[in-house]
Tab-separated table of C-alpha atoms and ligand atoms in Angstrom:
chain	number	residue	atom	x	y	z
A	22	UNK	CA	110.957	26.020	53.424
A	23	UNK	CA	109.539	26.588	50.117
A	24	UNK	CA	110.710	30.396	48.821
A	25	UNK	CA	108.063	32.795	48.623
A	26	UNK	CA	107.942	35.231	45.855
A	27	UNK	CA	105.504	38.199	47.140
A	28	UNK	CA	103.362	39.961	43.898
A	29	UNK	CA	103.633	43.134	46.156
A	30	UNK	CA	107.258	43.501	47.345
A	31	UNK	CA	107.527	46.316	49.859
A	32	UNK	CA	103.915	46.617	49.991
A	33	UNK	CA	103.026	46.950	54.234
A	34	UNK	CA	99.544	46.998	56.036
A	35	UNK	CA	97.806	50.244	54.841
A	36	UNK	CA	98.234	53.370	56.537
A	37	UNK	CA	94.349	53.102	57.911
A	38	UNK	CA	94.679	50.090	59.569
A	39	UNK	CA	97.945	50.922	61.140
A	40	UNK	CA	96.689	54.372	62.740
A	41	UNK	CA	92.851	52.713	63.883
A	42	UNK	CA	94.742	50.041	65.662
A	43	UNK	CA	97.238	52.652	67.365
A	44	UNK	CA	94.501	54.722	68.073
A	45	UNK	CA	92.691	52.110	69.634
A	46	UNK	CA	95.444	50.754	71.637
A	47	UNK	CA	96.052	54.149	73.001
A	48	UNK	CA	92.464	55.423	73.482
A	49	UNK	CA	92.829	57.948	71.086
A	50	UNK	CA	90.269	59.901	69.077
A	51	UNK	CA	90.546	58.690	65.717
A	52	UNK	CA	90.265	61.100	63.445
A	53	UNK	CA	92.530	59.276	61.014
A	54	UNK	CA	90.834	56.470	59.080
A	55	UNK	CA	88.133	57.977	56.709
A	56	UNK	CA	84.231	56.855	58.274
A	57	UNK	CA	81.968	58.594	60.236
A	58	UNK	CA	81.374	58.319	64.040
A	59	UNK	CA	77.551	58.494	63.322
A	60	UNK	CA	74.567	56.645	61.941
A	61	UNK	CA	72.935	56.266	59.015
A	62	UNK	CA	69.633	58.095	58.194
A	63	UNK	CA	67.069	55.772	60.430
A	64	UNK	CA	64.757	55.849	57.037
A	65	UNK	CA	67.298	53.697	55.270
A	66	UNK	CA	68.066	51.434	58.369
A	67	UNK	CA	64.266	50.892	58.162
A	68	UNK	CA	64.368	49.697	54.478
A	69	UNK	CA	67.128	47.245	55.535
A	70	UNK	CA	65.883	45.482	58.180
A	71	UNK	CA	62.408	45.460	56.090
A	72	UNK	CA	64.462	43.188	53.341
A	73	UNK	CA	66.609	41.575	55.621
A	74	UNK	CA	63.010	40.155	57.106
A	75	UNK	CA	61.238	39.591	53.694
A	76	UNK	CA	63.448	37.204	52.567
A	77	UNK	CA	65.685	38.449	49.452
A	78	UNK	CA	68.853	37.071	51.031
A	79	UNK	CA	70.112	34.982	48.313
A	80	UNK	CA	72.690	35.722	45.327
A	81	UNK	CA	71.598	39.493	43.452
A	82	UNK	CA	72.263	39.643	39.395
A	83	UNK	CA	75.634	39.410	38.739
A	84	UNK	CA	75.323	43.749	37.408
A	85	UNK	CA	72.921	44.589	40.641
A	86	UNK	CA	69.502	44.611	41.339
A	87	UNK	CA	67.395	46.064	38.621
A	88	UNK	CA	65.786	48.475	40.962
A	89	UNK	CA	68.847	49.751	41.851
A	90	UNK	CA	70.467	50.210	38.987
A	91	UNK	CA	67.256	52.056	38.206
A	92	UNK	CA	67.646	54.197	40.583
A	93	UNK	CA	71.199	55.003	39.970
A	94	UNK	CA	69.886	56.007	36.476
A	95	UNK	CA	67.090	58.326	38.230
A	96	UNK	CA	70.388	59.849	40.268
A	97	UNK	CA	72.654	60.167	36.976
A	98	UNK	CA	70.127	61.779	35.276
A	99	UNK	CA	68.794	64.112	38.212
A	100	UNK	CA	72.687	65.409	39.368
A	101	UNK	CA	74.640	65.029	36.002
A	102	UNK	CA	72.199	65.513	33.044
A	103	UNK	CA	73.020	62.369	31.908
A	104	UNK	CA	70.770	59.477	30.801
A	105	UNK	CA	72.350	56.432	31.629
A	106	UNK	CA	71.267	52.710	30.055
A	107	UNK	CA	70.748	50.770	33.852
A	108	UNK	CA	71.063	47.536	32.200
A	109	UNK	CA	73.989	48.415	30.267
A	110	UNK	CA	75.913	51.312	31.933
A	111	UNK	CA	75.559	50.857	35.773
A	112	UNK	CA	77.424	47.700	38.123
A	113	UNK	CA	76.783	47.449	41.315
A	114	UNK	CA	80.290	46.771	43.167
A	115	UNK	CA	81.429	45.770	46.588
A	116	UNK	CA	82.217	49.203	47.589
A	117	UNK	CA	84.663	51.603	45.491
A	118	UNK	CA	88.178	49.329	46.234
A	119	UNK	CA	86.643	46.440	44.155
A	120	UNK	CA	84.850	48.611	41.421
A	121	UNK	CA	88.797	50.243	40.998
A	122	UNK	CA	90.823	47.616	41.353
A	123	UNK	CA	88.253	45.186	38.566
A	124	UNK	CA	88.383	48.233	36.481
A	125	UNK	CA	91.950	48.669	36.272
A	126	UNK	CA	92.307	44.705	36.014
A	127	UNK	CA	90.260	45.298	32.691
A	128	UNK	CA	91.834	48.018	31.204
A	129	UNK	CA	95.815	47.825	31.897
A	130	UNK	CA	97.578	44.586	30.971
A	131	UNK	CA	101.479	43.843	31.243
A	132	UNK	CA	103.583	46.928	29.508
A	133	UNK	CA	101.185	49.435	30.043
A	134	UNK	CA	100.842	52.692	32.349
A	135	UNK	CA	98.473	54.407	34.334
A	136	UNK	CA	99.062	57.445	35.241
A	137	UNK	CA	98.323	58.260	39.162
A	138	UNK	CA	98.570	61.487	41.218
A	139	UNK	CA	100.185	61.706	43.910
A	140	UNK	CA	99.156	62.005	46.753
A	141	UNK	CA	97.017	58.798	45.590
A	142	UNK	CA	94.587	57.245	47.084
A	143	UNK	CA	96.526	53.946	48.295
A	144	UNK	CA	94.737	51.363	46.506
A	145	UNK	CA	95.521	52.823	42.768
A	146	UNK	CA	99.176	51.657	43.030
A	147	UNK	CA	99.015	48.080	43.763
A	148	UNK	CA	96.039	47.871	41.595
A	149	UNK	CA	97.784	48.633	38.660
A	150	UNK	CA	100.849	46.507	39.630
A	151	UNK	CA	99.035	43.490	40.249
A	152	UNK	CA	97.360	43.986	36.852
A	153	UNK	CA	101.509	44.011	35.238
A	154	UNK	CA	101.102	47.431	34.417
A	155	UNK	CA	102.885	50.564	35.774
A	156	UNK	CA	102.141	53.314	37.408
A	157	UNK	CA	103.314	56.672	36.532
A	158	UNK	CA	103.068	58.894	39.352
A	159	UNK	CA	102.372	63.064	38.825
A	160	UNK	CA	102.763	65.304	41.828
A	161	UNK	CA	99.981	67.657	42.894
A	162	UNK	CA	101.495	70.536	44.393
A	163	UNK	CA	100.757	72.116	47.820
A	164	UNK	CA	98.979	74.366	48.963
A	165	UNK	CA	96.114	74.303	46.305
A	166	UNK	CA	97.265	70.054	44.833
A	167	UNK	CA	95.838	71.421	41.433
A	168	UNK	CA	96.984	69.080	38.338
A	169	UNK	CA	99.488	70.396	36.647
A	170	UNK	CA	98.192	69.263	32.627
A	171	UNK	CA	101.602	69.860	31.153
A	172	UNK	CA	103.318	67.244	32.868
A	173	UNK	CA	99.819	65.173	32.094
A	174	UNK	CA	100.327	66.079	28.683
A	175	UNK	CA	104.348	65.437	28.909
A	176	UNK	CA	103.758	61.545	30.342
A	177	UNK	CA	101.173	60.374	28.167
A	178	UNK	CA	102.671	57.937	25.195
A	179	UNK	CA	101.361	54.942	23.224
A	180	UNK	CA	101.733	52.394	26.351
A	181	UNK	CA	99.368	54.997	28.577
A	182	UNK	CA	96.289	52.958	28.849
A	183	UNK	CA	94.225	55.207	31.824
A	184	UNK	CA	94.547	57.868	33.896
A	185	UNK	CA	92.938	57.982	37.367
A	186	UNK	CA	91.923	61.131	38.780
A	187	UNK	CA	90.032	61.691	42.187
A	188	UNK	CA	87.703	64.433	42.763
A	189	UNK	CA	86.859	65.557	45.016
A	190	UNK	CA	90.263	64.791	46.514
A	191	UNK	CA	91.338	62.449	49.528
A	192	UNK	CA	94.047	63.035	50.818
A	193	UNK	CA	93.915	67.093	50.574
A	194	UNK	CA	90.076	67.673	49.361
A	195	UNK	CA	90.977	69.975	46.313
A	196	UNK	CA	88.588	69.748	43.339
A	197	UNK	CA	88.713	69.666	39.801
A	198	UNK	CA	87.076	72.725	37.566
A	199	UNK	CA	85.125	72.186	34.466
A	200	UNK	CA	88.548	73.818	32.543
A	201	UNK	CA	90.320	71.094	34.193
A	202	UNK	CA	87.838	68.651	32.086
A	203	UNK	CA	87.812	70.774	29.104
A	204	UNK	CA	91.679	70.627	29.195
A	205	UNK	CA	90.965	66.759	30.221
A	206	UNK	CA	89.507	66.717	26.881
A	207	UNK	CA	91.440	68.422	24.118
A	208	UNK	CA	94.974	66.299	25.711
A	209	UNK	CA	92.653	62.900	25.170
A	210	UNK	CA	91.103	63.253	22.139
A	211	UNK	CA	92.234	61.068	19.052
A	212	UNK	CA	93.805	58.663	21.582
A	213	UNK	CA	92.454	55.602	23.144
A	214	UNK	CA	92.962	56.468	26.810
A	215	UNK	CA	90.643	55.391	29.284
A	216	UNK	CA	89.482	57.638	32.273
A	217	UNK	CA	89.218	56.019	36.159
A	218	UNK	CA	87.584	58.715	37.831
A	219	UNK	CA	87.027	57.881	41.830
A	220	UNK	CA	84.215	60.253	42.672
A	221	UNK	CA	83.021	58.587	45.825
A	222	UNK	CA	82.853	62.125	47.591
A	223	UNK	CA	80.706	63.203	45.228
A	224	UNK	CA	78.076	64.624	47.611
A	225	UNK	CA	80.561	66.595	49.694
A	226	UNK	CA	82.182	70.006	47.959
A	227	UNK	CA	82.142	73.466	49.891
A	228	UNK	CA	81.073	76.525	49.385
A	229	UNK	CA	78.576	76.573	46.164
A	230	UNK	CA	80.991	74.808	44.049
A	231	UNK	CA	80.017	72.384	41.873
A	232	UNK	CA	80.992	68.698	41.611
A	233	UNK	CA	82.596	68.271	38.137
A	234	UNK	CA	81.714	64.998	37.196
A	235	UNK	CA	83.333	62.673	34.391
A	236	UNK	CA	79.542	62.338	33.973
A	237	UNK	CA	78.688	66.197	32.755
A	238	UNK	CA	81.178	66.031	30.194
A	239	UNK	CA	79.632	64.983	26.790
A	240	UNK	CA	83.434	63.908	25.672
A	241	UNK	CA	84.794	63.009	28.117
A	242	UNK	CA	82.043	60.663	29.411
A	243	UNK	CA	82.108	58.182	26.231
A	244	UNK	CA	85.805	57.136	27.931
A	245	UNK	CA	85.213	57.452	31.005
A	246	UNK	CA	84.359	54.800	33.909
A	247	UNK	CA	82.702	56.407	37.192
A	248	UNK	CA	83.245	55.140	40.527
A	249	UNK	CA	80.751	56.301	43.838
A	250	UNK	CA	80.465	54.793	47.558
A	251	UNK	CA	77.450	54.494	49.188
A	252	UNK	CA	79.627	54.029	52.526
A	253	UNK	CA	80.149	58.252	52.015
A	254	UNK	CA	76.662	59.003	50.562
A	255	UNK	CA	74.987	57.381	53.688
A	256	UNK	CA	77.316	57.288	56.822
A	257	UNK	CA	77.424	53.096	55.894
A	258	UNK	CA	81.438	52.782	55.216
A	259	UNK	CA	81.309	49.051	56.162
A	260	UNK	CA	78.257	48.289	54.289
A	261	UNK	CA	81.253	48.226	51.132
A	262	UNK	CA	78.664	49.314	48.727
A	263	UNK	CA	79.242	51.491	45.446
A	264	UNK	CA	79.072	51.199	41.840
A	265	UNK	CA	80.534	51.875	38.609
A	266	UNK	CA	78.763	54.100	35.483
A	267	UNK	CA	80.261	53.294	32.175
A	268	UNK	CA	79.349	53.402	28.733
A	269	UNK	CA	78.221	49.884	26.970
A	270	UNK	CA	81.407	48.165	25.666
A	271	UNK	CA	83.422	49.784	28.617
A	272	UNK	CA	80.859	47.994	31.345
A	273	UNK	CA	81.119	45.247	28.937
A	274	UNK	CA	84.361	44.702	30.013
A	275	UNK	CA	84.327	46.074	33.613
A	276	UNK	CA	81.933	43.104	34.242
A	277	UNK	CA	84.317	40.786	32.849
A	278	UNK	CA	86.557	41.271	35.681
A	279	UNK	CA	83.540	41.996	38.547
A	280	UNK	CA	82.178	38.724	38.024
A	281	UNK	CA	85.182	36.798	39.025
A	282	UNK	CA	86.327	38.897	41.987
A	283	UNK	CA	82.793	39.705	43.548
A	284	UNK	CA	80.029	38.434	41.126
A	285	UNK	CA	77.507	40.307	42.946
A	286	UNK	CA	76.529	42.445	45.779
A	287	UNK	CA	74.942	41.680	49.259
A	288	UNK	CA	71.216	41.593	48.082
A	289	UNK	CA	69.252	43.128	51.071
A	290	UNK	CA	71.575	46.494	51.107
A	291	UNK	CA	70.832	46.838	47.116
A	292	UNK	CA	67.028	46.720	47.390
A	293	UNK	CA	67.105	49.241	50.779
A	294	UNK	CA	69.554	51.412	49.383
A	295	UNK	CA	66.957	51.499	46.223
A	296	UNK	CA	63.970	52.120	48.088
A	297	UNK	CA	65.885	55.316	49.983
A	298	UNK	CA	67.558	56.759	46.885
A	299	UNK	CA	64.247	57.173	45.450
A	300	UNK	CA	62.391	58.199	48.420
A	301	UNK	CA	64.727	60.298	49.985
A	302	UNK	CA	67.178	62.334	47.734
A	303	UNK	CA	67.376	65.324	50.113
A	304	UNK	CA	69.469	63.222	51.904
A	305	UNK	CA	72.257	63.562	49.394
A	306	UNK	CA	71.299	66.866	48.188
A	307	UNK	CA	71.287	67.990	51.881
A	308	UNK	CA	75.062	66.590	52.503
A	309	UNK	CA	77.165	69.483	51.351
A	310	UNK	CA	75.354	71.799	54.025
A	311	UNK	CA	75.990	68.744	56.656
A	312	UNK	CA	79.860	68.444	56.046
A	313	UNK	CA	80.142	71.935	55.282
A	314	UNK	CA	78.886	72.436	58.450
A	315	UNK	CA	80.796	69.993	60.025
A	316	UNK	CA	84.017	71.435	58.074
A	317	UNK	CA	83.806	75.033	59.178
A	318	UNK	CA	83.400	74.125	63.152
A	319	UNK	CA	86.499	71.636	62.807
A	320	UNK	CA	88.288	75.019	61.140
A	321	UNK	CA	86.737	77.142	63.611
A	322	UNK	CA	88.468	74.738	66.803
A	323	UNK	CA	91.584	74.165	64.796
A	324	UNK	CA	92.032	77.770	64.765
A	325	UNK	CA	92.742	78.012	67.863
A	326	UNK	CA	95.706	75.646	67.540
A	327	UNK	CA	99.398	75.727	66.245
A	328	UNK	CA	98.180	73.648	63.614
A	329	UNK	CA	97.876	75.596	59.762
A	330	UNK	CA	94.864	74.920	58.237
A	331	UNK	CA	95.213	73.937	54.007
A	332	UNK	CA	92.120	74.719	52.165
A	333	UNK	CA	89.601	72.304	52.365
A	334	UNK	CA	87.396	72.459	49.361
A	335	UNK	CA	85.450	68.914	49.066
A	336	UNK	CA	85.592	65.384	50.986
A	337	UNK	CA	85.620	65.387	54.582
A	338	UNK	CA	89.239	65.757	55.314
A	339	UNK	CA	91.080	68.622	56.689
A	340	UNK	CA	94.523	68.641	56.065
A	341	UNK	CA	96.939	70.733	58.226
A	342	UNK	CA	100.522	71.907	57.794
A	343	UNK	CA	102.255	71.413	61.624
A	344	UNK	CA	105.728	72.714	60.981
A	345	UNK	CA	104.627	75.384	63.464
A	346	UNK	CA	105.087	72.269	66.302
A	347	UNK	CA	107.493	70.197	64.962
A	348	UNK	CA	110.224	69.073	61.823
A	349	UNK	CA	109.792	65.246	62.279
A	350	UNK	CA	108.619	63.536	59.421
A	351	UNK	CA	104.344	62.985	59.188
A	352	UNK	CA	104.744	59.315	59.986
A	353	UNK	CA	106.670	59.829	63.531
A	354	UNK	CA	105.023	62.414	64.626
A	355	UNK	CA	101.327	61.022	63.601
A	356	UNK	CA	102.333	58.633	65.799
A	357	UNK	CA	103.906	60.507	69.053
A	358	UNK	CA	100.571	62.251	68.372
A	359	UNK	CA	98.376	59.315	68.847
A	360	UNK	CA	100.075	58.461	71.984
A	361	UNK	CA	100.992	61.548	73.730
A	362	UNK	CA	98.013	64.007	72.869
A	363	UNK	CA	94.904	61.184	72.531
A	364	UNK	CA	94.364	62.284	68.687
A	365	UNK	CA	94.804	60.376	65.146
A	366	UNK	CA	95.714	61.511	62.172
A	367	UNK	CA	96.999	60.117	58.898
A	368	UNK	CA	100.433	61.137	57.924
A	369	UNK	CA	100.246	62.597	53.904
A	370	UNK	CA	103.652	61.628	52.871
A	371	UNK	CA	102.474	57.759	52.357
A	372	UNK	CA	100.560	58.356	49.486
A	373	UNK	CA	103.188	59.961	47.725
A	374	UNK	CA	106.100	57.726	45.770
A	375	UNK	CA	109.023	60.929	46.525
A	376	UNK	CA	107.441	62.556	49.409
A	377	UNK	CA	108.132	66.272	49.222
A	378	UNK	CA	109.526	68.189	51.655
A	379	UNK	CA	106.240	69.349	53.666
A	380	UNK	CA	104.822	68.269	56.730
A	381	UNK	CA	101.230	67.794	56.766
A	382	UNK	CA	98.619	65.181	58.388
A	383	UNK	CA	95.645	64.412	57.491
A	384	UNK	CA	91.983	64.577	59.998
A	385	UNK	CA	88.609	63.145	59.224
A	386	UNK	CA	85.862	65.768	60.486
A	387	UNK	CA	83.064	62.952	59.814
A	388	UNK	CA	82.394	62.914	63.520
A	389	UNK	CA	79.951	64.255	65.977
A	390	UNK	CA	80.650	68.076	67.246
A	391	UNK	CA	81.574	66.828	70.601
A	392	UNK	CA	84.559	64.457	69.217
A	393	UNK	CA	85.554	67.510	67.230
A	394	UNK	CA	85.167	69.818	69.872
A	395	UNK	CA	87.100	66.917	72.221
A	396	UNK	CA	89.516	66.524	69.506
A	397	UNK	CA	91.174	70.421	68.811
A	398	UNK	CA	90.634	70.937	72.474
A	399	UNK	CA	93.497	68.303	73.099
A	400	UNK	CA	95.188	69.633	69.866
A	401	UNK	CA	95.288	73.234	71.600
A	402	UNK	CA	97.916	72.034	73.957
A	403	UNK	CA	100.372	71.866	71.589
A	404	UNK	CA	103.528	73.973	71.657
A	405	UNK	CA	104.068	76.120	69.407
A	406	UNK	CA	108.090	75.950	68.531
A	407	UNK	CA	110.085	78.885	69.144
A	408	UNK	CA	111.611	80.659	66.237
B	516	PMP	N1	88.520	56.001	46.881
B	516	PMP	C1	88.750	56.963	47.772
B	516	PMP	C2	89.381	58.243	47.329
B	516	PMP	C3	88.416	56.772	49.110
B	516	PMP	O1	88.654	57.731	49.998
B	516	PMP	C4	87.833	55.560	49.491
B	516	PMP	C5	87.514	55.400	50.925
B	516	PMP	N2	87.194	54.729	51.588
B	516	PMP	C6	87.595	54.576	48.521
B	516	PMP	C7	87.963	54.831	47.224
B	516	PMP	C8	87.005	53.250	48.856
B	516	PMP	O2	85.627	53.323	49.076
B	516	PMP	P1	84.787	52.076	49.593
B	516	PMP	O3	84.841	52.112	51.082
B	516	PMP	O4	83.410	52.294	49.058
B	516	PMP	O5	85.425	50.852	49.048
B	517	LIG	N1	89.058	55.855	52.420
B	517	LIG	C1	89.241	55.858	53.832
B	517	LIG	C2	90.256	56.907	54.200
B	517	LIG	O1	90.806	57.545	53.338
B	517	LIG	C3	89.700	54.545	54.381
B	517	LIG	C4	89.388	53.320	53.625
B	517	LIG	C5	90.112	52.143	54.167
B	517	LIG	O2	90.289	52.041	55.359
B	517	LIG	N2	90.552	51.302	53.314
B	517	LIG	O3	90.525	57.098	55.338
């Protein structure tokens, strides 16, 4: 047998697809993977099976459809105050995984760092190892995960070559401020660090804040590449449809990489998806009511559980501290869970690279009322452990 040297040593099947399939086997509500249990708006379902019948089924440019990237533009320019070049600053990308993991193939080469937080997003990691660099991981702390910018400022050097920051946040849906960007800023300036900012829940922060995009920032901006999903905008998670905003020479590059590991984007989606942007934005303006919505009645149920809810401030995750029921660790007990009680969850501590000593999991509210109301009505029977 020839030997087999793996690029990704110690690298397993990721935590989604481990708890869908357990869930499934076991019948369980899955509140663990990250997509919603309903449809997208009928108005854009329309649009697609309009192109799908009008032909337009062959190869899209390489960057997207012009229309779309047009429309992108239109949505910069409308949310962020920014005027964007469509030609030059907007890619169309197979979802958000390819548009981080090309970007990070672009800008970190062998001997270089990125510096992740942790708990990260799970793709960021191998991403950056596959590309030779190295990832150096910063702990967010609980309850609030806030970014702690000395440390930032402590672990940048001359091999940093990006930093990748998620907000609003998945796993634990905290947010950046704008004095988090301004901060951002003054640690950045006279160096030539790049900015990876995953904003794909973009559309979904609570209670009158407001998204602080990589895009409001005049500084910050000119170094920045911005990632969004069109699987979170529109309910359409396995459509794999986003896109990267980027100044000129850093889309330059971006596209360098894109056109090798996806060249372009499935053409039918592109034109419906620029057809609804641009007929119906209240459906994107109108999503932080919907998930807010969505996010207080999960709350409200959960209450009534020995589950302790974390604040939940963006993306539609609710993260709970369960030390109140048990002291196994997150990945056991997300597990007895899915068998014994009918519910999934994600366990926190495998995004982490020294998983600290909290116990917390991880639920998707993106789901009809009744499988939340089905869902903390099985969680209620859990004991509560005796002191
Ligand atoms: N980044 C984060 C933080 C995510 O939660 C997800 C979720 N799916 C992605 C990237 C990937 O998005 P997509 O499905 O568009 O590839
Ligand atoms: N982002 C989704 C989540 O956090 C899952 C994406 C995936 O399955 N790769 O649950």
């Amino acid at each position: 047998m020839t030997s087999l040297h793996s690029k990704l040593p110690g690298v397993g099947t990721t935590i989604f697809t481990v708890m869908s399939q357990l869930a499934q086997e076991c019948g369980a509500i899955n509140l663990s993977q990250g997509y919603p249990d309903f449809d997208p708006p009928p108005g854009l379902l329309d649009r697609v099976e309009f192109h799908l019948r009008r032909g337009g089924n062959q190869y899209a440019p390489m960057a997207g459809t012009p229309a779309l990237c047009r429309a992108i533009a239109g949505k910069t320019q409308a949310l962020y105050g920014r005027e964007v070049d469509p030609a030059e600053e907007i890619t169309v990308t197979s979802g958000a995984t390819e548009a981080l993991f090309a970007a990070v193939q672009a800008f970190v080469g062998p001997g270089q760092q990125a510096i992740i937080f942790d708990p990260a997003y799970d793709s960021y990691e191998p991403s950056i190892r596959l590309a030779g660099g190295e990832a150096v991981r910063i702990p967010l702390l609980a309850p609030d995960f806030a970014v702690d910018w000395d440390r930032v400022a402590h672990a940048i050097n001359d091999r940093t070559a990006l930093i990748i920051l998620n907000s609003p946040h998945n796993p634990t849906g905290a947010v950046l401020s704008a004095e988090d960007l301004d901060t951002l800023a003054l640690l950045l300036r006279d160096t030539p660090i790049k900015i990876l900012s995953d904003e794909v829940y973009e559309h979904i922060v609570f209670d009158g804040r407001t998204h602080q995009s990589m895009l409001r920032h005049d500084e910050l901006s000119l170094r920045s590449l911005v990632v969004s999903s069109f699987g979170k905008t529109f309910h359409a998670t396995g459509w794999k449809v986003g896109y990267m905003v980027a100044p000129p020479a850093l889309t330059a590059e971006f596209r360098k990489v894109h056109q090798f590991c996806q060249f372009c984007v499935v053409s039918p989606i592109q034109n419906a998806l620029a057809d609804f942007l641009q007929s119906d934005p209240g459906h994107y303006l109108g999503l932080p009511d919907f998930y807010q919505q969505k996010r207080d009645l999960f709350r409200r149920l959960m209450s009534r559980t020995p589950l302790q809810l974390l604040p939940a401030r963006g993306t539609y995750f609710q993260c709970v501290d369960y030390r109140g029921v048990s002291d196994e660790e997150d990945t056991g007990f997300a597990r007895r869970l899915t068998r014994e009680l009918g519910v999934a969850a994600i366990p926190v501590s495998v995004f982490y690279q020294h998983p600290p000593d909290q116990r917390i999991l991880r639920f998707c509210f993106a789901k009809d009322d009744a499988t939340l109301e089905r869902a903390a009505a099985k969680l209620a029977g859990l004991e509560p452990v005796s002191a």
